[in-house]
Short mmCIF file of C-alpha atoms and ligand atoms in Angstrom, two decimals:
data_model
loop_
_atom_site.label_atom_id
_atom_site.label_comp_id
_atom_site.label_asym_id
_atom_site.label_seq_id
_atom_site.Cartn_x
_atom_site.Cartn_y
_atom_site.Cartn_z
CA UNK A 1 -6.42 -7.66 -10.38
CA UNK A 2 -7.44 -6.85 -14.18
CA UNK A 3 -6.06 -3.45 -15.45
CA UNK A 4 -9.34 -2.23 -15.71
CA UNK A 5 -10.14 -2.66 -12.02
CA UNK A 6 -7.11 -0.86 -11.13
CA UNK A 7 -8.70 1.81 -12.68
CA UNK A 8 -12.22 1.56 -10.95
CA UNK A 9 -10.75 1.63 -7.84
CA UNK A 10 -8.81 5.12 -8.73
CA UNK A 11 -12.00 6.38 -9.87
CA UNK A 12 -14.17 5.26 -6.59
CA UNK A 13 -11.39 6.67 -4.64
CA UNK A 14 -11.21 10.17 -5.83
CA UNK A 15 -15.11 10.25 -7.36
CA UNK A 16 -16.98 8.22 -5.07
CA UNK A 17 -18.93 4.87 -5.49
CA UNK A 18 -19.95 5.01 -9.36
CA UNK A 19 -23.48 4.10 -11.53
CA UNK A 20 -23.90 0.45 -12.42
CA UNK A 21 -24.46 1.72 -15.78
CA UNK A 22 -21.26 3.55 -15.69
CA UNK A 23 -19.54 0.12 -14.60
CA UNK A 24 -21.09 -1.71 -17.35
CA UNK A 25 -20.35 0.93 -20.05
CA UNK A 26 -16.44 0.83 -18.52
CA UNK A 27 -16.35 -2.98 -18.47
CA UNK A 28 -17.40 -3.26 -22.17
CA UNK A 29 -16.25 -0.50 -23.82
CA UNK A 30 -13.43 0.97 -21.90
CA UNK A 31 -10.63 2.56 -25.16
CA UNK A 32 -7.99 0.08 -23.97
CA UNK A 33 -9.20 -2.49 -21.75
CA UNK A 34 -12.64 -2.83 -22.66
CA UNK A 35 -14.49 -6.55 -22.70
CA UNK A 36 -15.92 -5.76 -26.89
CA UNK A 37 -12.59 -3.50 -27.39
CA UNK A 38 -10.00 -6.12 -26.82
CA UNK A 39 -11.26 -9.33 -28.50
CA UNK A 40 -13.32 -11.63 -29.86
CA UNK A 41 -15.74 -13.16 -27.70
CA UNK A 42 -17.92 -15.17 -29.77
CA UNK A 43 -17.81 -19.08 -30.32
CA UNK A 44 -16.41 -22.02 -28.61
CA UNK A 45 -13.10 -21.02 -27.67
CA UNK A 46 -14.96 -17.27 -26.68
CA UNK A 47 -16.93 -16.73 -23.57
CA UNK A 48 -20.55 -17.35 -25.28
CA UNK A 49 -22.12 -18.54 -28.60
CA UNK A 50 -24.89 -16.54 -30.46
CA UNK A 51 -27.55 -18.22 -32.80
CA UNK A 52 -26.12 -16.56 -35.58
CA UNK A 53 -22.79 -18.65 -34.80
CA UNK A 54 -25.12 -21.56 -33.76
CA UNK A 55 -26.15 -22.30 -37.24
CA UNK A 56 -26.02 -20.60 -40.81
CA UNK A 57 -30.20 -20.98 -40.70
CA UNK A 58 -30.73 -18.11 -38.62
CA UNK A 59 -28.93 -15.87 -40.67
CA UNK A 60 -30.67 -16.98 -43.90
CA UNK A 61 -34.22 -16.73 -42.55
CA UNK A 62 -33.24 -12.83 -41.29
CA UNK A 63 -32.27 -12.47 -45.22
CA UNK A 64 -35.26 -13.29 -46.09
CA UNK A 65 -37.37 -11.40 -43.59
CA UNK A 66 -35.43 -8.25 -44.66
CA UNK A 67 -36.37 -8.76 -48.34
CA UNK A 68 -40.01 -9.79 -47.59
CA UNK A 69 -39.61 -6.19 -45.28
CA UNK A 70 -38.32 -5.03 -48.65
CA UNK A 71 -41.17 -6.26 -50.87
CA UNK A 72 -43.78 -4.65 -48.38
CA UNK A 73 -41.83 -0.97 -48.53
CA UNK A 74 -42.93 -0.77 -52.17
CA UNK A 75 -39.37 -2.40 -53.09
CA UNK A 76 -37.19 1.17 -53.00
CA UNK A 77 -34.47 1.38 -55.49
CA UNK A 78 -32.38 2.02 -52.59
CA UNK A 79 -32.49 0.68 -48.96
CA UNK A 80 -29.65 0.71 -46.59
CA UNK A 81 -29.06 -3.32 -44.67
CA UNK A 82 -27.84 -1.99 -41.21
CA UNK A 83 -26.69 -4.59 -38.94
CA UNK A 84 -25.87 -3.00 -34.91
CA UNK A 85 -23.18 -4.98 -33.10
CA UNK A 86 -22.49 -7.52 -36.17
CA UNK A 87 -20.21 -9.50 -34.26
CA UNK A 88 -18.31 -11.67 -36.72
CA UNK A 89 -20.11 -10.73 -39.72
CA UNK A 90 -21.86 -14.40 -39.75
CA UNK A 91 -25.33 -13.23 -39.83
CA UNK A 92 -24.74 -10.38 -42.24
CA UNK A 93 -22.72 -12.98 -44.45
CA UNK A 94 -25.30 -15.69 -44.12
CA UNK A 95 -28.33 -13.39 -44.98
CA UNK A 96 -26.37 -12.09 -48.02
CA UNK A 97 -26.10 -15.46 -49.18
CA UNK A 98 -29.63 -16.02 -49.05
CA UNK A 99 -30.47 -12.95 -50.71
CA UNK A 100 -28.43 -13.87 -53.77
CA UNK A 101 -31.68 -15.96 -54.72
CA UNK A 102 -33.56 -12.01 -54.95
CA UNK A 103 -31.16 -10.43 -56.92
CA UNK A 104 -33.54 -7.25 -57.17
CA UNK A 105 -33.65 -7.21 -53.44
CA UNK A 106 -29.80 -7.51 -53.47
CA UNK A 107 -29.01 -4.83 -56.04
CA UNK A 108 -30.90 -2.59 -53.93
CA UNK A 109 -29.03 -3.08 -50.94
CA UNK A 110 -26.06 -1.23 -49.14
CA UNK A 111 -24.70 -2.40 -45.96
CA UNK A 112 -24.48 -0.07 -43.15
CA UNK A 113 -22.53 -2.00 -39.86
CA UNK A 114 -22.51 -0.56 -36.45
CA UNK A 115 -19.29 -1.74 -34.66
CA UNK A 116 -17.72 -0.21 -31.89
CA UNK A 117 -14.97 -2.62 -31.70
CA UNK A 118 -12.34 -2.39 -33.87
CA UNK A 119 -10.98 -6.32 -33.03
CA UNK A 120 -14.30 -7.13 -34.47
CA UNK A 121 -14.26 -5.26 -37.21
CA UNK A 122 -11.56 -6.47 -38.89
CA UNK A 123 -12.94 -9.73 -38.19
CA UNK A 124 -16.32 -8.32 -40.00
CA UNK A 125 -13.99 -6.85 -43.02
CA UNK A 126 -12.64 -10.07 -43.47
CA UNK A 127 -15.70 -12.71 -43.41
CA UNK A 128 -17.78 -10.15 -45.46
CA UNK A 129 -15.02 -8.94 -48.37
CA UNK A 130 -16.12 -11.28 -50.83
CA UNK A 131 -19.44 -9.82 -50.72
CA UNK A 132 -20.96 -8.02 -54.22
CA UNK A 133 -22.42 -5.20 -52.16
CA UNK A 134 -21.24 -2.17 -50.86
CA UNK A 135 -20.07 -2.36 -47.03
CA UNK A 136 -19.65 0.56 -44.93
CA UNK A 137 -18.90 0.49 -40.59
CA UNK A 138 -20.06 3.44 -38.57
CA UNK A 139 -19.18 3.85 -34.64
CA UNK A 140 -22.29 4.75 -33.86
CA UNK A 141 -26.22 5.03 -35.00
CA UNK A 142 -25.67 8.43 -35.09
CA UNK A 143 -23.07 8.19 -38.23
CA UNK A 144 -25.50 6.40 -40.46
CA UNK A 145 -26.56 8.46 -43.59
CA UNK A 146 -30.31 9.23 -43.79
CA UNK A 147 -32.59 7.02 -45.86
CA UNK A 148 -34.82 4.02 -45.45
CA UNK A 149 -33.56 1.26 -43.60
CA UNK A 150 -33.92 -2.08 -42.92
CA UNK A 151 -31.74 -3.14 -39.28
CA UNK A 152 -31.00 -6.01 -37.67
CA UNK A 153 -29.75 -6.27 -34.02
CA UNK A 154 -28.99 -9.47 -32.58
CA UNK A 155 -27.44 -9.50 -28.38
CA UNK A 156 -26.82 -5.91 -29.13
CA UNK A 157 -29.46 -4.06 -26.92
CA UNK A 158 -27.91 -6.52 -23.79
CA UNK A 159 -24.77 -5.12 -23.88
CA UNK A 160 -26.46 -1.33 -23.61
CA UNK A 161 -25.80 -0.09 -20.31
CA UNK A 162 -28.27 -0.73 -17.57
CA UNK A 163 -28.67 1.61 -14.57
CA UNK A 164 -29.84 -0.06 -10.97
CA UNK A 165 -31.94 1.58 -8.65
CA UNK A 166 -32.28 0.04 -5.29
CA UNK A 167 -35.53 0.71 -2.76
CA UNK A 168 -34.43 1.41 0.80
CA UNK A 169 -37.43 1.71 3.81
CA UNK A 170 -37.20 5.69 2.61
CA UNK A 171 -37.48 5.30 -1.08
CA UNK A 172 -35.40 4.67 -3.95
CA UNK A 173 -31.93 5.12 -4.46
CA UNK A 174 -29.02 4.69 -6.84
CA UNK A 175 -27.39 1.36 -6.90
CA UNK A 176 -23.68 1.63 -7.12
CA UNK A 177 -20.65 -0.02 -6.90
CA UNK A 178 -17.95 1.06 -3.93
CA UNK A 179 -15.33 -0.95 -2.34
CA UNK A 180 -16.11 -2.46 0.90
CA UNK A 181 -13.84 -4.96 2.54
CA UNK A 182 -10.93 -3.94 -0.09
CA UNK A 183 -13.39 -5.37 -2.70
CA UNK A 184 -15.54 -3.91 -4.89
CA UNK A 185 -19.14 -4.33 -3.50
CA UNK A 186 -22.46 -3.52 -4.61
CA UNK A 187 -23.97 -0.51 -2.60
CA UNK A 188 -26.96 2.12 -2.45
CA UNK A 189 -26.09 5.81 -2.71
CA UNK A 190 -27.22 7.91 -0.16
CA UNK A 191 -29.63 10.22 -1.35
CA UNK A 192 -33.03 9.68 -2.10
CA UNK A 193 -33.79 9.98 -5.93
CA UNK A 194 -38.18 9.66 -4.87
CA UNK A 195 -39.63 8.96 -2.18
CA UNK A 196 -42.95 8.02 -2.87
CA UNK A 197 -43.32 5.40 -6.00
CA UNK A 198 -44.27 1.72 -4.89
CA UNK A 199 -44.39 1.92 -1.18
CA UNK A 200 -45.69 -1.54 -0.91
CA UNK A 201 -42.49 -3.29 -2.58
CA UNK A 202 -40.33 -4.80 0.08
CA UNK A 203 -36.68 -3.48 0.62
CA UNK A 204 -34.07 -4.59 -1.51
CA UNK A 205 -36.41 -4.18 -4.10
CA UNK A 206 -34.19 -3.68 -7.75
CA UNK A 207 -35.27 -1.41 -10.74
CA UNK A 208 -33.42 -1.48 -13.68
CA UNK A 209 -33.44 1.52 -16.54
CA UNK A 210 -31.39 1.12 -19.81
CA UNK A 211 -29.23 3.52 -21.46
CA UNK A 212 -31.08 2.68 -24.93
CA UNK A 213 -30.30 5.79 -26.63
CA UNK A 214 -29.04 3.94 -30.01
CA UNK A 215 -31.97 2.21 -30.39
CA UNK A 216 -34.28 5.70 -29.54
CA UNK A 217 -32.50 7.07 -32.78
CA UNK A 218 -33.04 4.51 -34.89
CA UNK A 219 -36.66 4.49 -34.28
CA UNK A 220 -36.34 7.97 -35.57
CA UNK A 221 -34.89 7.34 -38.38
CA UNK A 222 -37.23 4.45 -39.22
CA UNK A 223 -39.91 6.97 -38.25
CA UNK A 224 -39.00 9.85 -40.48
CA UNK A 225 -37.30 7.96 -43.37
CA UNK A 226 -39.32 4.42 -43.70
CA UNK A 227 -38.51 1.34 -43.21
CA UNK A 228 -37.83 -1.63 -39.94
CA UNK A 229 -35.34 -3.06 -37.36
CA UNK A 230 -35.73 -6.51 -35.70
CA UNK A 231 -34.54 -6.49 -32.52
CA UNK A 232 -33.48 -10.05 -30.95
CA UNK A 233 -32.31 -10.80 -27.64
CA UNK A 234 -32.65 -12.47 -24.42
CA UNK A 235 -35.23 -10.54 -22.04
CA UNK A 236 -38.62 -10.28 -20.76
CA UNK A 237 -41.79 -8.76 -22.68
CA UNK A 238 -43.23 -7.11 -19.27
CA UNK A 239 -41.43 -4.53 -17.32
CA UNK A 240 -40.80 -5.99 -14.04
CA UNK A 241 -38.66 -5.60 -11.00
CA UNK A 242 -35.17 -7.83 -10.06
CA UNK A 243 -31.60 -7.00 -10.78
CA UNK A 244 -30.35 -9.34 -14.50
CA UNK A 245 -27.11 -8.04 -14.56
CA UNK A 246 -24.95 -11.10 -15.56
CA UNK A 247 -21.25 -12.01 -16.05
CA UNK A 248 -20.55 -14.59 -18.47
CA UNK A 249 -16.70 -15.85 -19.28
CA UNK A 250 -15.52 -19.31 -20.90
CA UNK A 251 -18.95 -20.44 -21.27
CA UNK A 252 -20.26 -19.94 -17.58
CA UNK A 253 -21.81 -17.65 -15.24
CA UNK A 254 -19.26 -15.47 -13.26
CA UNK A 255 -19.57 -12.74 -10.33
CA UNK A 256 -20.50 -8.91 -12.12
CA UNK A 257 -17.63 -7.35 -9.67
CA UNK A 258 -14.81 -10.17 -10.40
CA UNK A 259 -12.28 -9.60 -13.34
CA UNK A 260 -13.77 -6.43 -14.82
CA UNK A 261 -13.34 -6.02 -18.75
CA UNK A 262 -12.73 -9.76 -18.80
CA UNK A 263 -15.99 -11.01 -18.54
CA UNK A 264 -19.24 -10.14 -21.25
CA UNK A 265 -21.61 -8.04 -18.83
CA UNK A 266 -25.07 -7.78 -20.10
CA UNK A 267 -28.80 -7.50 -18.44
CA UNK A 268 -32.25 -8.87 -20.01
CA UNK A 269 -33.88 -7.05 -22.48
CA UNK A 270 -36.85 -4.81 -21.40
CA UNK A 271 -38.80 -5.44 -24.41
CA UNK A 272 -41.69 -3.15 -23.23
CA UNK A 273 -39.68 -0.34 -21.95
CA UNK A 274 -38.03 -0.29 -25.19
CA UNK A 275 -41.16 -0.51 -26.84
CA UNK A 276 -42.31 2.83 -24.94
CA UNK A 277 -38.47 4.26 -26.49
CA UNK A 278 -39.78 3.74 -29.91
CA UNK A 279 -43.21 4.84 -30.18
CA UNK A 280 -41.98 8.04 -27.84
CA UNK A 281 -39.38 8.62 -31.31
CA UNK A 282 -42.99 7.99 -33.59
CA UNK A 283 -42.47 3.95 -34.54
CA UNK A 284 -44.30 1.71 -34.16
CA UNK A 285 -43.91 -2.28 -32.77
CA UNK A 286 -44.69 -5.64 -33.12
CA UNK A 287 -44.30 -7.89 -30.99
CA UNK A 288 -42.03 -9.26 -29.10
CA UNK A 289 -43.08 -13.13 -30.21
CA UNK A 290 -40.78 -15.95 -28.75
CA UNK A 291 -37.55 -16.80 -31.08
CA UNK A 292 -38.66 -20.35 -31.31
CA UNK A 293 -41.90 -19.47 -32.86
CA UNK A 294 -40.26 -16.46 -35.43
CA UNK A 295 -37.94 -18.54 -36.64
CA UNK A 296 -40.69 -21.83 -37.31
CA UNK A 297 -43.23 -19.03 -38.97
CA UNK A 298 -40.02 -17.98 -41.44
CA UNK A 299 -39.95 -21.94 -42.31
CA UNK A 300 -36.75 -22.77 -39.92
CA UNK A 301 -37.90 -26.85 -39.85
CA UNK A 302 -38.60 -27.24 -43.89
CA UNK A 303 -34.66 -24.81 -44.47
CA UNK A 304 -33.55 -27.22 -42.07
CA UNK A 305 -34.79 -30.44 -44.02
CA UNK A 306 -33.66 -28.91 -47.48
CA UNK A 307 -30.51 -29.12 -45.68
CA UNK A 308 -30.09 -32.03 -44.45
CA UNK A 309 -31.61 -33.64 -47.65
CA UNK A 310 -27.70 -32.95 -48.85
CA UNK A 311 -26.15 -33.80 -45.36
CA UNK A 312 -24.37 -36.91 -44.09
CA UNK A 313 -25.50 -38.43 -41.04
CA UNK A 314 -23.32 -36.67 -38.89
CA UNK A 315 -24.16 -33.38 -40.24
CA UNK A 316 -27.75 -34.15 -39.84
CA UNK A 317 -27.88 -34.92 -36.73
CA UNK A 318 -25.68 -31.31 -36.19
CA UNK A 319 -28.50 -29.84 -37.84
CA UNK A 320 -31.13 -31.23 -35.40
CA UNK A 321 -29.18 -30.02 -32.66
CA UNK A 322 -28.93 -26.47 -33.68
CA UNK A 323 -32.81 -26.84 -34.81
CA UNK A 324 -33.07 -27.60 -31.22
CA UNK A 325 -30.94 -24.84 -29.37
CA UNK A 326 -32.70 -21.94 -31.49
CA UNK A 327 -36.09 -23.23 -30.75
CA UNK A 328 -36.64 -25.51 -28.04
CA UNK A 329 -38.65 -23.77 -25.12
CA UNK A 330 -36.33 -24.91 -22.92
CA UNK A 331 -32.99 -23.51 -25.00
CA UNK A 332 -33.21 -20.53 -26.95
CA UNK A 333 -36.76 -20.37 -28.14
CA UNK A 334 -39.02 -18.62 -25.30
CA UNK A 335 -36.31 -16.87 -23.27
CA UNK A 336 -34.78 -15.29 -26.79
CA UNK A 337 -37.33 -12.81 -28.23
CA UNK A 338 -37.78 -11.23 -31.36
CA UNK A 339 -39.65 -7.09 -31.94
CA UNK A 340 -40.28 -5.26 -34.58
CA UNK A 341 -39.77 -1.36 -34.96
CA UNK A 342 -41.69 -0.31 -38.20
CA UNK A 343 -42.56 2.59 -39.95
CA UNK A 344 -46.23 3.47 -39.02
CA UNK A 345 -47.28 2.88 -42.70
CA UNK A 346 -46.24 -0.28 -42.32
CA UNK A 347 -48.39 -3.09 -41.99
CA UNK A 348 -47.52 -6.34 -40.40
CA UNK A 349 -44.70 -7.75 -40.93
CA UNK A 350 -43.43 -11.33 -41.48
CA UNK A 351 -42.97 -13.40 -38.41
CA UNK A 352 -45.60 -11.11 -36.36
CA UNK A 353 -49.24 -12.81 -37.98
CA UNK A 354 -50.00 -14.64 -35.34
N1 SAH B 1 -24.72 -9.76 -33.23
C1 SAH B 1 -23.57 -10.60 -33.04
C2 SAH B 1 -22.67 -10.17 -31.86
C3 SAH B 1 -23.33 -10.01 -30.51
S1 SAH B 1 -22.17 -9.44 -29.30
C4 SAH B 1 -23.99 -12.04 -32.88
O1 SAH B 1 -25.18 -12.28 -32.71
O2 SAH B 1 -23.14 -12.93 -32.93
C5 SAH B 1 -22.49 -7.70 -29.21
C6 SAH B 1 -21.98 -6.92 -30.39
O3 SAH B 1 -22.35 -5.54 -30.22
C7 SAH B 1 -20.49 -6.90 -30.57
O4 SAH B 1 -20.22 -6.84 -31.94
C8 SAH B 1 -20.09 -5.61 -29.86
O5 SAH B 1 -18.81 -5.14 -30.21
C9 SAH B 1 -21.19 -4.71 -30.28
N2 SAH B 1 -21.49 -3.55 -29.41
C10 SAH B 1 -21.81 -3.60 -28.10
N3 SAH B 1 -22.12 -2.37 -27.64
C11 SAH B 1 -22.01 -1.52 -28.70
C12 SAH B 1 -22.23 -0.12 -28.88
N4 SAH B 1 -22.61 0.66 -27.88
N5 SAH B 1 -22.03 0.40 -30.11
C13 SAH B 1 -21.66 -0.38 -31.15
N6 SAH B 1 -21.45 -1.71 -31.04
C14 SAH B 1 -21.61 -2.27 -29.84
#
């Protein structure tokens, strides 16, 4: 039994059966023995790979959305590059890099990361010191200073807390997790939060609501002080019905409830219910369009050519494959989606035309 579930159990004993969302937020962010708070779980020898860590091309195309973004806010003397949940720092570092060919852009810029892990932020400090900008890490959205902003969040709405909501023959009802059988189980709480919505859905029926409040206050920032974030993650542009909540450790799918704070816990992005969290904050959105397509609009096939124009075979043919894994229908490019939050003076921005 992981330390963490030794813990869950104390709590379900004295407190009850507790929240999914509660779960999740303990699994992944618990101050000791949380999933993001004790290591680094990106890459091959981690528990999953991101595209950022799949090749250096996605985080030179997001450099050069953000100055094109950039370019279309009038070019500011100031503008603040916030990246939530950098990870390793490789997109940050690899749209830097790319940005040292718009050296007005550049001079402009001041990094703003949001980390909650402090494992990965050293790993952030490190990959990113050789950097000529100005770096600063926050805990939270909350800590960033005011001013326009340009944001970049990549797997980092996934890993928000989801809450599950369960329909019964008598309505809906909380979806928590007990123990049952000395194990911890999946269950429905008791009381009946209403009665009355979707009568014709069958029993079992699973809603799911996301705690999104970090990305609710950065629409109000974006809102009140100009600018845009692109949100990127794995999810669905509908709202729709089904539980997503999924356990992934040493590359494969695992069981939620097994080896809590061991495993990465995320659910699918709700890309329209988080569209309704920022126009409610006065953004605006665009989108979501397919990864696959973003990333061939920002010119992903002729960066990938200049590229391998300098490559051996080998590394060509490495090229191809990550070409492949960010785009391909059938890898990264239609489940992986990509939204804009913008400024309502904003027009449309690059990678949304179509
Ligand atoms: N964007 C990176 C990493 C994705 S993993 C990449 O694409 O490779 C999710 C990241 O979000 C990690 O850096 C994790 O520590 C961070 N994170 C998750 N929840 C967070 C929260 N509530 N506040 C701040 N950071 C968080």
């Amino acid at each position: 039994m992981t330390p963490l579930e030794r813990e869950i159990r104390a709590i379900i004993e004295t407190e009850g059966p507790m929240m999914v969302s509660d779960y999740m937020q303990l699994c992944l962010a618990h101050p000791r023995h949380g999933y993001y708070v004790t290591r680094d779980p990106l890459g091959a020898g981690g528990d999953f790979v991101t595209a950022p860590e799949v090749s250096q091309m996605f985080g030179e195309l997001i450099g050069a959305w953000a100055a094109a973004v950039w370019q279309q806010m009038g070019s500011p003397a100031k503008v603040q590059l916030v990246e939530l949940g950098p990870g390793r720092g490789t997109l940050m570092a690899d749209a830097l890099r790319a940005a040292t060919g718009m050296p007005d852009f550049l001079s402009a810029v001041s990094v703003h990361l949001v980390e909650a892990s402090p494992v990965l932020c050293a790993i952030q400090e490190k990959r990113l010191a050789n950097m000529a900008v100005s770096i600063a890490w926050h805990r939270a959205v909350e800590e960033l200073p005011d001013g326009p902003a340009i944001a970049i969040a990549n797997e980092f709405v996934d890993a928000l807390p989801v809450g599950q909501f369960i329909k019964d023959r008598d309505g809906w009802h909380a979806r928590t997790i007990g123990i049952a059988d000395g194990k911890l189980a999946f269950m429905a709480a008791p009381g009946v939060l209403f009665g009355y919505a979707g009568a014709e859905l069958p029993s079992g029926t699973i809603l799911e609501r996301r705690q999104d409040q970090p990305i609710a206050l950065l629409s109000r920032r974006i809102a009140a002080d100009g600018g845009a974030a692109l949100i990127i993650d794995y999810g669905h542009a509908e709202s729709g019905f089904g539980d997503t909540l999924q356990a992934v450790r040493a590359h494969k799918f695992a069981d939620p409830l097994e080896m809590p704070g061991e495993a990465d816990l995320t659910a699918q992005v709700d890309f329209a219910a988080l569209a309704v969290t920022a126009t409610r904050q006065g953004a605006t959105t665009q989108g979501p369009v397919p990864q696959g397509a973003f990333l061939r609009t920002l010119g992903i096939e002729r960066r990938a050519e200049r590229l391998q124009s300098k490559a051996t075979p080998k590394q060509a043919a490495d090229i191809d494959s990550a070409l492949m894994r960010l785009t391909a229908p059938d890898q990264m490019g239609e489940l992986f989606k990509v939204m804009a939050i913008a400024h309502p003076k904003l027009g449309t921005l690059l990678g949304f035309d179509s």
